[in-house]
Amino acid sequence: MYITLHFCQGNLRSKKFYDAKYDGLVDTIFQLPFSGFFMEFDDEKYCNFSLLEKRQGQKIVLGLVNTQSDELEDKEVLLKRLEEANKHVDPKQICIDCYPIRLH
């Protein structure tokens, strides 16, 4: 059995509940006794993927798709985020969480 934790900034009528980066939190986050984490990396402001190198073997589910906007994200932007994450985490350890979308 895997036990995971989801870090969500919220999305109630496209509004966030809080606005914080992971930079000051990852040392504590990755010490928590969970098998994996769902983490939002859906905005350039939060896309410091080098922080994922501090994991203690946990799986990571990356929230790469921004649900705070009505705009459909560009496929190239999403692929760029994924490529950057792959530099810091073995691609076999990454899952991607997104709402059903069409990449045009």
CSV table of C-alpha atoms in Angstrom, one decimal:
chain,number,residue,atom,x,y,z
A,1,MET,CA,0.0,0.0,0.0
A,2,TYR,CA,1.2,3.5,-0.9
A,3,ILE,CA,0.3,6.4,1.3
A,4,THR,CA,0.7,9.8,-0.4
A,5,LEU,CA,0.2,13.5,0.4
A,6,HIS,CA,-1.3,16.0,-2.0
A,7,PHE,CA,0.0,19.6,-1.7
A,8,CYS,CA,-2.7,21.7,-3.2
A,9,GLN,CA,-2.9,25.5,-3.3
A,10,GLY,CA,-6.6,25.2,-3.9
A,11,ASN,CA,-8.9,26.0,-6.8
A,12,LEU,CA,-12.3,27.4,-5.8
A,13,ARG,CA,-13.7,29.3,-8.7
A,14,SER,CA,-10.2,29.7,-10.1
A,15,LYS,CA,-8.8,31.2,-6.9
A,16,LYS,CA,-6.0,29.9,-4.8
A,17,PHE,CA,-6.3,29.4,-1.1
A,18,TYR,CA,-2.6,30.3,-0.5
A,19,ASP,CA,0.4,31.3,-2.6
A,20,ALA,CA,3.7,29.8,-1.5
A,21,LYS,CA,6.8,28.3,-3.2
A,22,TYR,CA,8.2,25.0,-2.2
A,23,ASP,CA,11.8,26.3,-1.7
A,24,GLY,CA,11.6,26.8,2.1
A,25,LEU,CA,9.4,23.7,2.6
A,26,VAL,CA,11.1,20.8,0.8
A,27,ASP,CA,13.5,19.8,3.5
A,28,THR,CA,10.6,19.2,5.8
A,29,ILE,CA,8.2,17.8,3.1
A,30,PHE,CA,10.6,15.0,2.0
A,31,GLN,CA,11.2,14.0,5.6
A,32,LEU,CA,7.5,13.2,6.1
A,33,PRO,CA,6.7,9.4,6.1
A,34,PHE,CA,4.9,9.2,2.8
A,35,SER,CA,5.4,7.0,-0.2
A,36,GLY,CA,4.8,9.8,-2.6
A,37,PHE,CA,3.6,13.4,-3.1
A,38,PHE,CA,1.3,15.1,-5.4
A,39,MET,CA,2.8,18.5,-6.0
A,40,GLU,CA,1.8,21.4,-8.2
A,41,PHE,CA,4.3,22.6,-10.7
A,42,ASP,CA,1.8,24.4,-12.9
A,43,ASP,CA,3.3,27.9,-13.0
A,44,GLU,CA,6.8,29.1,-13.9
A,45,LYS,CA,6.9,30.7,-10.4
A,46,TYR,CA,6.7,27.2,-8.8
A,47,CYS,CA,8.8,25.2,-11.4
A,48,ASN,CA,12.0,24.9,-9.4
A,49,PHE,CA,12.4,21.2,-10.3
A,50,SER,CA,15.9,21.0,-8.7
A,51,LEU,CA,14.1,20.8,-5.4
A,52,LEU,CA,12.9,17.3,-6.3
A,53,GLU,CA,16.5,16.1,-5.9
A,54,LYS,CA,16.0,16.3,-2.1
A,55,ARG,CA,13.4,13.4,-2.2
A,56,GLN,CA,14.1,10.4,-0.1
A,57,GLY,CA,13.1,7.9,-2.8
A,58,GLN,CA,9.4,8.9,-2.8
A,59,LYS,CA,7.4,9.0,-6.0
A,60,ILE,CA,6.3,12.4,-7.4
A,61,VAL,CA,3.1,13.2,-9.2
A,62,LEU,CA,3.6,16.5,-10.9
A,63,GLY,CA,0.6,18.8,-11.4
A,64,LEU,CA,1.9,20.4,-14.6
A,65,VAL,CA,-1.4,21.7,-15.9
A,66,ASN,CA,-2.7,25.1,-14.6
A,67,THR,CA,-6.3,24.8,-13.6
A,68,GLN,CA,-6.4,28.4,-12.4
A,69,SER,CA,-7.1,29.8,-15.8
A,70,ASP,CA,-9.6,29.2,-18.6
A,71,GLU,CA,-6.7,29.4,-21.1
A,72,LEU,CA,-5.6,26.1,-22.7
A,73,GLU,CA,-1.9,25.7,-22.0
A,74,ASP,CA,0.5,25.4,-24.9
A,75,LYS,CA,1.7,21.8,-25.4
A,76,GLU,CA,5.3,23.1,-25.8
A,77,VAL,CA,5.2,24.8,-22.4
A,78,LEU,CA,4.0,21.5,-20.8
A,79,LEU,CA,6.7,19.5,-22.6
A,80,LYS,CA,9.3,22.0,-21.5
A,81,ARG,CA,8.2,21.6,-17.8
A,82,LEU,CA,8.4,17.8,-18.1
A,83,GLU,CA,11.8,17.9,-19.7
A,84,GLU,CA,13.1,20.1,-16.9
A,85,ALA,CA,11.7,17.8,-14.3
A,86,ASN,CA,13.4,14.8,-16.1
A,87,LYS,CA,16.8,16.5,-15.4
A,88,HIS,CA,16.2,16.2,-11.7
A,89,VAL,CA,14.2,13.0,-11.3
A,90,ASP,CA,14.4,9.6,-13.0
A,91,PRO,CA,11.5,9.8,-15.5
A,92,LYS,CA,10.3,6.3,-14.2
A,93,GLN,CA,9.7,8.0,-10.8
A,94,ILE,CA,7.4,10.8,-12.3
A,95,CYS,CA,3.7,10.6,-12.8
A,96,ILE,CA,1.7,13.5,-14.3
A,97,ASP,CA,-1.6,14.6,-12.9
A,98,CYS,CA,-3.9,16.7,-15.1
A,99,TYR,CA,-7.4,17.1,-15.9
A,100,PRO,CA,-8.6,15.7,-19.3
A,101,ILE,CA,-7.3,18.1,-21.8
A,102,ARG,CA,-6.7,18.3,-25.5
A,103,LEU,CA,-3.2,19.2,-26.6
A,104,HIS,CA,-3.7,21.1,-29.8
